[in-house]
Tab-separated table of C-alpha atoms and ligand atoms in Angstrom:
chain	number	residue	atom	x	y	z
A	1	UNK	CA	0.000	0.000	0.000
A	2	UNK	CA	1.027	3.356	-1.055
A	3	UNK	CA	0.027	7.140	-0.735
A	4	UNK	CA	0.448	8.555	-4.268
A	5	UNK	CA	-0.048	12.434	-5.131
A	6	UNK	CA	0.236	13.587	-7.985
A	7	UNK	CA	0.247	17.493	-9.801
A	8	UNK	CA	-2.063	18.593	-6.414
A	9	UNK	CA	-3.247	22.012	-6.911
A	10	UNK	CA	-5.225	24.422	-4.128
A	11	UNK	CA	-6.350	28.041	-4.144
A	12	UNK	CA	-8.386	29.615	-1.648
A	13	UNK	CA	-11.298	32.260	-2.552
A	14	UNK	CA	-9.141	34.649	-1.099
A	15	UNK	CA	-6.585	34.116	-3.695
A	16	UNK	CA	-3.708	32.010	-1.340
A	17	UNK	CA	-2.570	29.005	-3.265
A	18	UNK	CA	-2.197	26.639	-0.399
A	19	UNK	CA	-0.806	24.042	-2.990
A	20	UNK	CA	0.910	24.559	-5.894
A	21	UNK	CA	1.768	21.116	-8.304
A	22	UNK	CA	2.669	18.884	-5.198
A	23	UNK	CA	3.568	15.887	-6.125
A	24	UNK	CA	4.881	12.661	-3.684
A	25	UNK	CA	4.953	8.893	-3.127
A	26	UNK	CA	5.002	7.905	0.266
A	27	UNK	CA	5.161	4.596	1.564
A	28	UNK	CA	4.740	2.436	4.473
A	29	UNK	CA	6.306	4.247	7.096
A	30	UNK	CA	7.008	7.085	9.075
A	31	UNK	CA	6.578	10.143	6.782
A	32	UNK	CA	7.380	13.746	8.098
A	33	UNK	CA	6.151	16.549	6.434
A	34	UNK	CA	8.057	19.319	6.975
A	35	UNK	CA	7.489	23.438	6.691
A	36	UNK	CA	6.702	26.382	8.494
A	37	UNK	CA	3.508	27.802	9.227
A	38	UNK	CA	1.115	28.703	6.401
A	39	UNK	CA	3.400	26.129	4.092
A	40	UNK	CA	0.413	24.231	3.423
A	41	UNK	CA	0.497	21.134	5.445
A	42	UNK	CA	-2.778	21.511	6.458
A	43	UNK	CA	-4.549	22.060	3.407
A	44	UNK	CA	-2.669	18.368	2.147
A	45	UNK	CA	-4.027	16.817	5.242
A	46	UNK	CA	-7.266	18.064	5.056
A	47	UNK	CA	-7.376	16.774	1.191
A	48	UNK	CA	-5.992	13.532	1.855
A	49	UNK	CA	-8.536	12.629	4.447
A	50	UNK	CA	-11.226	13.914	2.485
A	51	UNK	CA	-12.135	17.075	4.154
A	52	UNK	CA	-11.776	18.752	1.021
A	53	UNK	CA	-11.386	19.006	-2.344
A	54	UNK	CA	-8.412	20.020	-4.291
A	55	UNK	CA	-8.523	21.941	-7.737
A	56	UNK	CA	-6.245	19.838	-9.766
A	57	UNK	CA	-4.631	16.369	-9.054
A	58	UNK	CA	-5.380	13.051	-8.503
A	59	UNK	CA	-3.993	11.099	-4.972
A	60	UNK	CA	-4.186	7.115	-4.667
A	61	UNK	CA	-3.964	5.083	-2.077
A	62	UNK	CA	-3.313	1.783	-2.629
A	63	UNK	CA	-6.065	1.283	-5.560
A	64	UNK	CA	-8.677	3.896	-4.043
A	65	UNK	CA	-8.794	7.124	-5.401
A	66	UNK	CA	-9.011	9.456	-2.737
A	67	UNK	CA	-10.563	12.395	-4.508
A	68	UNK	CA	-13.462	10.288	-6.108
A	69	UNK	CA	-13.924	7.693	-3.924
A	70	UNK	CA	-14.351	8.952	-0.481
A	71	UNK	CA	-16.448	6.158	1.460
A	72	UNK	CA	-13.489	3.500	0.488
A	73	UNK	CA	-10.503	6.142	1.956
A	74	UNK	CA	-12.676	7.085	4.928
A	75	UNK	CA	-13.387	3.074	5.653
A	76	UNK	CA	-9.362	2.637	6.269
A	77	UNK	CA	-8.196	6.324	7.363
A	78	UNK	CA	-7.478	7.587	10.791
A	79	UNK	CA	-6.974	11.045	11.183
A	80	UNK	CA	-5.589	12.961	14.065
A	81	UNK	CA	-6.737	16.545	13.168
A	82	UNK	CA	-4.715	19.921	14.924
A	83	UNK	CA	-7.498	20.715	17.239
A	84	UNK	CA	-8.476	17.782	18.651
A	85	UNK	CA	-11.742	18.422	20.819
A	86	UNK	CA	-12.769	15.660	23.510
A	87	UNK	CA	-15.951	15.943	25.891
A	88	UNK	CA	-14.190	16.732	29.379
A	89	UNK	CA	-17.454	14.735	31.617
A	90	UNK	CA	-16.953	11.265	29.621
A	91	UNK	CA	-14.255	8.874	30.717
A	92	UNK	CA	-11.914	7.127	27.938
A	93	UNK	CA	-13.486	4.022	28.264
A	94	UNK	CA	-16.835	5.794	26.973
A	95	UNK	CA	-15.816	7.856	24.893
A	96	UNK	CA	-13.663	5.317	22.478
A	97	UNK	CA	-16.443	2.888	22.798
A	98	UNK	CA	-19.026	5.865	21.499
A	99	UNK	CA	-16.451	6.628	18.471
A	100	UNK	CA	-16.382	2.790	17.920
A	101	UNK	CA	-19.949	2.064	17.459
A	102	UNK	CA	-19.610	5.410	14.571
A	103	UNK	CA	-17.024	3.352	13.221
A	104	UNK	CA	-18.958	1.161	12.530
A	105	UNK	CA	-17.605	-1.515	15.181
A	106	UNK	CA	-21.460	-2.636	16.325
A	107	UNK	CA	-21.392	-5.920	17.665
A	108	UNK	CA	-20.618	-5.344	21.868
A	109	UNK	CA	-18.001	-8.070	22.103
A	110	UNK	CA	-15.950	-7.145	19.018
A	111	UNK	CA	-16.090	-3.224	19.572
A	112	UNK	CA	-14.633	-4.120	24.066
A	113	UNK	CA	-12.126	-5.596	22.322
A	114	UNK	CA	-11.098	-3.440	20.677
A	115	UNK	CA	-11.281	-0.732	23.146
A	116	UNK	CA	-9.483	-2.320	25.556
A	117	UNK	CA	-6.504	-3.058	22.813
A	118	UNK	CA	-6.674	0.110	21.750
A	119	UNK	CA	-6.259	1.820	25.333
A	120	UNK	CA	-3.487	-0.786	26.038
A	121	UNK	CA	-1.528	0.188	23.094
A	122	UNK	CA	-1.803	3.738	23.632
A	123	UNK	CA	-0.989	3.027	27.351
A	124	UNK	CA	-4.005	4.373	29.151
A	125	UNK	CA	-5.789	1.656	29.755
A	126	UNK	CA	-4.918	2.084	33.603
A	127	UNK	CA	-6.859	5.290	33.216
A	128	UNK	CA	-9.962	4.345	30.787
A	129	UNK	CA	-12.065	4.910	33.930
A	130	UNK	CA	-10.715	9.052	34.567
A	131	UNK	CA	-12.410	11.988	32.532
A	132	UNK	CA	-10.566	13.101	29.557
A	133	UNK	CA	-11.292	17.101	31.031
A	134	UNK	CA	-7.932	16.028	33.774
A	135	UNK	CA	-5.871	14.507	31.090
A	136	UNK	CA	-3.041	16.126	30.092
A	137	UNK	CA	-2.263	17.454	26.966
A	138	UNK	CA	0.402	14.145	25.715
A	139	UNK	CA	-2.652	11.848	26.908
A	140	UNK	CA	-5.361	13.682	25.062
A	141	UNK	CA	-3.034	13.025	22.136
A	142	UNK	CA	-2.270	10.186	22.910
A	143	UNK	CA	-6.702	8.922	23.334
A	144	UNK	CA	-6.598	10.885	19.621
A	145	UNK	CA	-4.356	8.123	18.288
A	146	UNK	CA	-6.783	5.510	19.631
A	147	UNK	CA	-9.576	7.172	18.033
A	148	UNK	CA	-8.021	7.358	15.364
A	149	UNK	CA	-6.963	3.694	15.457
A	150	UNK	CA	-10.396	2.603	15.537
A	151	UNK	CA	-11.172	0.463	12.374
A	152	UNK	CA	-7.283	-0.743	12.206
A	153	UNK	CA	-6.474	2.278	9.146
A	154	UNK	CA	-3.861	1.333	6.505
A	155	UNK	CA	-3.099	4.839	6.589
A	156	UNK	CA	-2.995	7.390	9.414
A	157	UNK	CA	-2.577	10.985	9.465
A	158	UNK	CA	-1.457	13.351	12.169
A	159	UNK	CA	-1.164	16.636	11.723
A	160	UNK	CA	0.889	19.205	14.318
A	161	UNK	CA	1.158	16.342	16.918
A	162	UNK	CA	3.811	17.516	19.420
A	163	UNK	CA	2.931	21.107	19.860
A	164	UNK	CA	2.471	21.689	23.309
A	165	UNK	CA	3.304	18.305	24.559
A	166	UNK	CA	6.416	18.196	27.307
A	167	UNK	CA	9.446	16.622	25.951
A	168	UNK	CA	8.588	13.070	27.876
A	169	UNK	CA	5.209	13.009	26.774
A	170	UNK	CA	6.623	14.149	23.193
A	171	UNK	CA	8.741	11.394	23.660
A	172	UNK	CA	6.057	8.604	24.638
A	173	UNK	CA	3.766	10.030	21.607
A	174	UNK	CA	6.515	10.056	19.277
A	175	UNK	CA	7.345	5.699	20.282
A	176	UNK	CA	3.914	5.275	19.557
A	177	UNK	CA	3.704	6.316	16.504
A	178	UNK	CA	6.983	5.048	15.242
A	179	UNK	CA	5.236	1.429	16.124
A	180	UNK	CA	2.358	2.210	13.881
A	181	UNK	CA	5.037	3.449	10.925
A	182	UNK	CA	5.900	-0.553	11.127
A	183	UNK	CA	2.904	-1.502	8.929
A	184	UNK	CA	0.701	1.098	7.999
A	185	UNK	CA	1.164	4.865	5.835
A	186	UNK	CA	1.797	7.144	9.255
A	187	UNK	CA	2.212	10.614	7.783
A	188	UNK	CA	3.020	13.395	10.429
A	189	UNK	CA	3.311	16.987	9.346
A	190	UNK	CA	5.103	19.605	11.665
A	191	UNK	CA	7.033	22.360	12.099
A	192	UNK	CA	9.274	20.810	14.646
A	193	UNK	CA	12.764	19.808	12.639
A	194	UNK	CA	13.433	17.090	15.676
A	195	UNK	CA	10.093	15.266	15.448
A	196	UNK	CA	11.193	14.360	11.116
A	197	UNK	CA	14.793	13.992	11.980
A	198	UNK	CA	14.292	11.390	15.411
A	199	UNK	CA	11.340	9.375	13.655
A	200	UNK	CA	10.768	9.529	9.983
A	201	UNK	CA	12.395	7.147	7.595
A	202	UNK	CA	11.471	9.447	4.560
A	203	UNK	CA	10.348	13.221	4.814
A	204	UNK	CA	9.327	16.128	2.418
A	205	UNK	CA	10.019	19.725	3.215
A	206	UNK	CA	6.910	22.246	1.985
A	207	UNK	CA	6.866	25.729	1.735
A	208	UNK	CA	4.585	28.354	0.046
A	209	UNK	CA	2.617	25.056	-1.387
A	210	UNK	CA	5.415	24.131	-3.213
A	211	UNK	CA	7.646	20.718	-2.487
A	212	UNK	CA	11.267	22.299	-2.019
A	213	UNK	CA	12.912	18.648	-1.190
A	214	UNK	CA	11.998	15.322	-1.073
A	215	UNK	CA	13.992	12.035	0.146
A	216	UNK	CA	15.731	10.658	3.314
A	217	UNK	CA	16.721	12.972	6.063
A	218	UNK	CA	20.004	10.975	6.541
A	219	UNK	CA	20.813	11.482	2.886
A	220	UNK	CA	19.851	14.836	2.600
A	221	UNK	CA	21.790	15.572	5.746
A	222	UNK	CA	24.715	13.394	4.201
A	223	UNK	CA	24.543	15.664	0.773
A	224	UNK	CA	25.425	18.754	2.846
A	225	UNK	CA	28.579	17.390	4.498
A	226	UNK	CA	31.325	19.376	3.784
A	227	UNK	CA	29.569	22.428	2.364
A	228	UNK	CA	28.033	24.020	6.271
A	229	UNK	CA	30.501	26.308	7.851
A	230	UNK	CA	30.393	27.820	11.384
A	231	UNK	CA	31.761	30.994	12.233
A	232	UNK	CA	31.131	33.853	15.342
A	233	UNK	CA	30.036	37.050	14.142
A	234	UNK	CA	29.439	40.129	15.301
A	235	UNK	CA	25.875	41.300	15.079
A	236	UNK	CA	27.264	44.230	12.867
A	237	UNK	CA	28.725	41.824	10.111
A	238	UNK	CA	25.267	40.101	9.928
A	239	UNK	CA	24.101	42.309	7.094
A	240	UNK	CA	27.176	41.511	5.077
A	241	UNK	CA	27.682	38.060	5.730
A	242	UNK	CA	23.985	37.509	4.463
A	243	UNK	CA	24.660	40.116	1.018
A	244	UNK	CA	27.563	37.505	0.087
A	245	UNK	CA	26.731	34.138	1.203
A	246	UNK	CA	24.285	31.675	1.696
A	247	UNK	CA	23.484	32.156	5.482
A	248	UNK	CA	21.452	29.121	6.753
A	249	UNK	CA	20.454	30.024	10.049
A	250	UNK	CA	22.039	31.858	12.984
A	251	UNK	CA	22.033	30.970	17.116
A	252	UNK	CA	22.382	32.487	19.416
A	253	UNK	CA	25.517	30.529	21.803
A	254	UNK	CA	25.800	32.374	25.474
A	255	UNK	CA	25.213	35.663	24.160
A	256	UNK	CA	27.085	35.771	20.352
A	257	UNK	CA	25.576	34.995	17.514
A	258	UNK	CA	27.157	31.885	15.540
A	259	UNK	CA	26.210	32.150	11.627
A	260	UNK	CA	25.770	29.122	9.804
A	261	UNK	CA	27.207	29.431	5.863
A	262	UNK	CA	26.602	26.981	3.132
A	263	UNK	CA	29.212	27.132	0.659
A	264	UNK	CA	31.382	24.366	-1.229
A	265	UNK	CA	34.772	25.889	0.396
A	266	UNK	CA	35.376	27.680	3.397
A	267	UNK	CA	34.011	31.182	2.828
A	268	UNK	CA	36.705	33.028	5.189
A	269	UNK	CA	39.681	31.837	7.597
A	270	UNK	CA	37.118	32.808	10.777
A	271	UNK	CA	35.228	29.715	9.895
A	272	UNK	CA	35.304	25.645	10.845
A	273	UNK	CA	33.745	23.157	9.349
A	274	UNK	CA	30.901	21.831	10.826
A	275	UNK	CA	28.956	18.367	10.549
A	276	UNK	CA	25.481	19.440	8.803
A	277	UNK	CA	22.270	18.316	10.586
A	278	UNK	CA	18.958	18.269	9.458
A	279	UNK	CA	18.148	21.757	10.241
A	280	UNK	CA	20.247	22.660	8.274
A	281	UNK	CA	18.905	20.952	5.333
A	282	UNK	CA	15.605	22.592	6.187
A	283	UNK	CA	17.098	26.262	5.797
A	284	UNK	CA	18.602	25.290	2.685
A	285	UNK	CA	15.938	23.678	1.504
A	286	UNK	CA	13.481	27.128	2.589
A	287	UNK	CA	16.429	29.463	1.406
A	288	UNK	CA	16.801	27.627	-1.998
A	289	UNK	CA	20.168	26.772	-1.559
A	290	UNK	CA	19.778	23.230	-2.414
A	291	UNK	CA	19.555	24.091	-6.478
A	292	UNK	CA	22.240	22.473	-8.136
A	293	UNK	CA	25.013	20.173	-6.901
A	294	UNK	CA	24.759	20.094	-3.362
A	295	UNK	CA	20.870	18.832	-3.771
A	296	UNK	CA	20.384	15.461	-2.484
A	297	UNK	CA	19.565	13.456	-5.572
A	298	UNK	CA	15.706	13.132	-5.933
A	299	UNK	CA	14.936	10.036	-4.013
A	300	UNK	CA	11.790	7.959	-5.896
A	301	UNK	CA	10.648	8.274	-9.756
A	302	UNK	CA	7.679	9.534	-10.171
B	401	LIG	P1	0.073	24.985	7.481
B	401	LIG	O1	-0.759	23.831	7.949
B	401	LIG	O2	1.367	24.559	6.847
B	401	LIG	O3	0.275	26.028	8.526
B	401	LIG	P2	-2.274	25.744	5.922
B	401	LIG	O4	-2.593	24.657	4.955
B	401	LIG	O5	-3.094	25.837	7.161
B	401	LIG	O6	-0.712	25.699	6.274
B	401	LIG	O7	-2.375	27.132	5.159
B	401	LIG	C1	-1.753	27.390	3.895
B	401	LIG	C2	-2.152	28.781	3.428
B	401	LIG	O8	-3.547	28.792	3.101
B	401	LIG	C3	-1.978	29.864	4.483
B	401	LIG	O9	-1.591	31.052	3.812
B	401	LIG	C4	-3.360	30.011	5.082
B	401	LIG	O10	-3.553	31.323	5.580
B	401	LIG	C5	-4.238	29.724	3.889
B	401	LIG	N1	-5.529	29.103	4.269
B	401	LIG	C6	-5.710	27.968	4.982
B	401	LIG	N2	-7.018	27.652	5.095
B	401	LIG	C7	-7.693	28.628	4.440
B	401	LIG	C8	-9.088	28.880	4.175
B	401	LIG	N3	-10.031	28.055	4.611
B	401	LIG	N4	-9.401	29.992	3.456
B	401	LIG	C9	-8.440	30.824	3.005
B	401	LIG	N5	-7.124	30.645	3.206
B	401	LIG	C10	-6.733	29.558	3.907
């Protein structure tokens, strides 16, 4: 099974063109779909899980196609939406069991099965019996995966999962989902580098609608080595720096600013060499400074 888009096109009434020709294949796995806000990741997830309707394009998945036939996608989709809203008086246990019975799930036996293996896997079965209004925010996320879950989806989508989540429960929500990427389509879209770079086997980076990179993070992260340069500089020499080179990004490292250059050879003797990572990929990718030879090599045919 396998997620294809193909030439997807999106423009708002107001005139925004959420997506412009986006075009991807995305297998079983973890996914990450990378880009800043207003990039469009959204809009993709929203058309993918049949929310809405694109302009232009066609996406498959598997042999179902998703724009036309929308009963067959929504039979084996799970969708964890941005704003997730749960009814803070009902415990888990109710809840799932209400969402399973709109799945579909009718007969009583099947459907507390399911529940409870749900729950288990999404490790709050110890707390079915609490109201979701105490959870916190990584276990309301965490009860959204189970909902979603519901039905056993071939492909699951999750869109902004981690924002606002601690780094532990980040952590636990990430694990979970890295077991699902085992045997389903699990694509998450974020604007959180670390959540692509720790989990996804294959990633796209998005921006303005448009698909500025497409592959592995490890090999887009190994195309840069060699070419990302480090250097201190004054906040004065900012202006300059940026006028004649390729500035990816600059930190800020106990009070100085440390400038980030990509460029094939070492663009001044103030600068080391330093091992790329995948944030920098992502402002090269954003600051189109991937054209050419330094561009990871384009990683499936179309
Ligand atoms: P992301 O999820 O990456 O933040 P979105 O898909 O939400 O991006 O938004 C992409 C662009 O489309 C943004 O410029 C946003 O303001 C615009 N947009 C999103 N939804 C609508 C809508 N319903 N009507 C008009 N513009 C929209």
């Amino acid at each position: 099974m396998e997620l294809q888009i193909r030439r997807l096109s999106k423009r708002y009434a107001n005139g925004v063109q959420a997506l412009d020709d986006v075009s991807l294949t995305i297998p079983v796995g973890m996914y990450g779909l990378l880009g800043p806000n207003g990039a469009g990741k959204s809009t993709l997830m929203r058309t993918l899980a049949t929310l809405q309707e694109p302009d232009a394009g066609s996406i498959a998945l598997g042999g179902i196609d998703v724009v036309r036939d929308k009963d067959a996608v929504r039979r084996t989709l799970g969708y964890l939406p941005q704003e997730f809203g749960v009814y803070p008086r009902v415990t888990a246990l109710a809840l799932l069991d209400h969402f399973a019975v709109l799945k579909g799930i009718v007969h009583a036996g099947e459907r507390r099965d399911a529940v409870e293996a749900l729950l288990r896997q999404v490790n709050l079965w110890e707390v079915r019996r609490q109201k979701l209004g105490g959870f916190s925010g990584g276990m309301r996320q965490r009860f959204g995966v189970a909902v979603a879950l519901l039905g056993d989806p071939r492909l699951l989508i999750v869109d902004e999962p981690t924002a606002g989540l601690d780094p532990a429960e980040r952590v636990r929500f990430l694990n979970l989902l890295a077991a699902l990427g085992e045997r389903s389509v699990v694509l998450l879209s974020t604007h959180i580098v670390e959540d692509v770079s720790e989990l996804c086997t294959r990633m796209a980076i998005i921006a303005k609608g448009r698909i500025r990179l497409e592959g592995e993070p490890l090999s887009a992260v190994a195309a840069l080595r060699g070419r990302v340069w480090r250097a201190v500089v004054g906040r004065d020499a900012l202006p300059a720096l940026e006028r004649s080179h390729a500035v990816l990004a600059t930190t800020l490292l106990g009070g100085r600013t440390v400038a980030h250059v990509h460029a094939a050879s070492r663009p001044g003797p103030e600068f080391e060499s330093v091992e790329p990572d995948l944030k920098d990929v992502y402002f090269a990718a954003m600051g189109g400074h991937l054209d050419g030879e330094a561009a990871p090599a384009p990683a499936t045919a179309a």
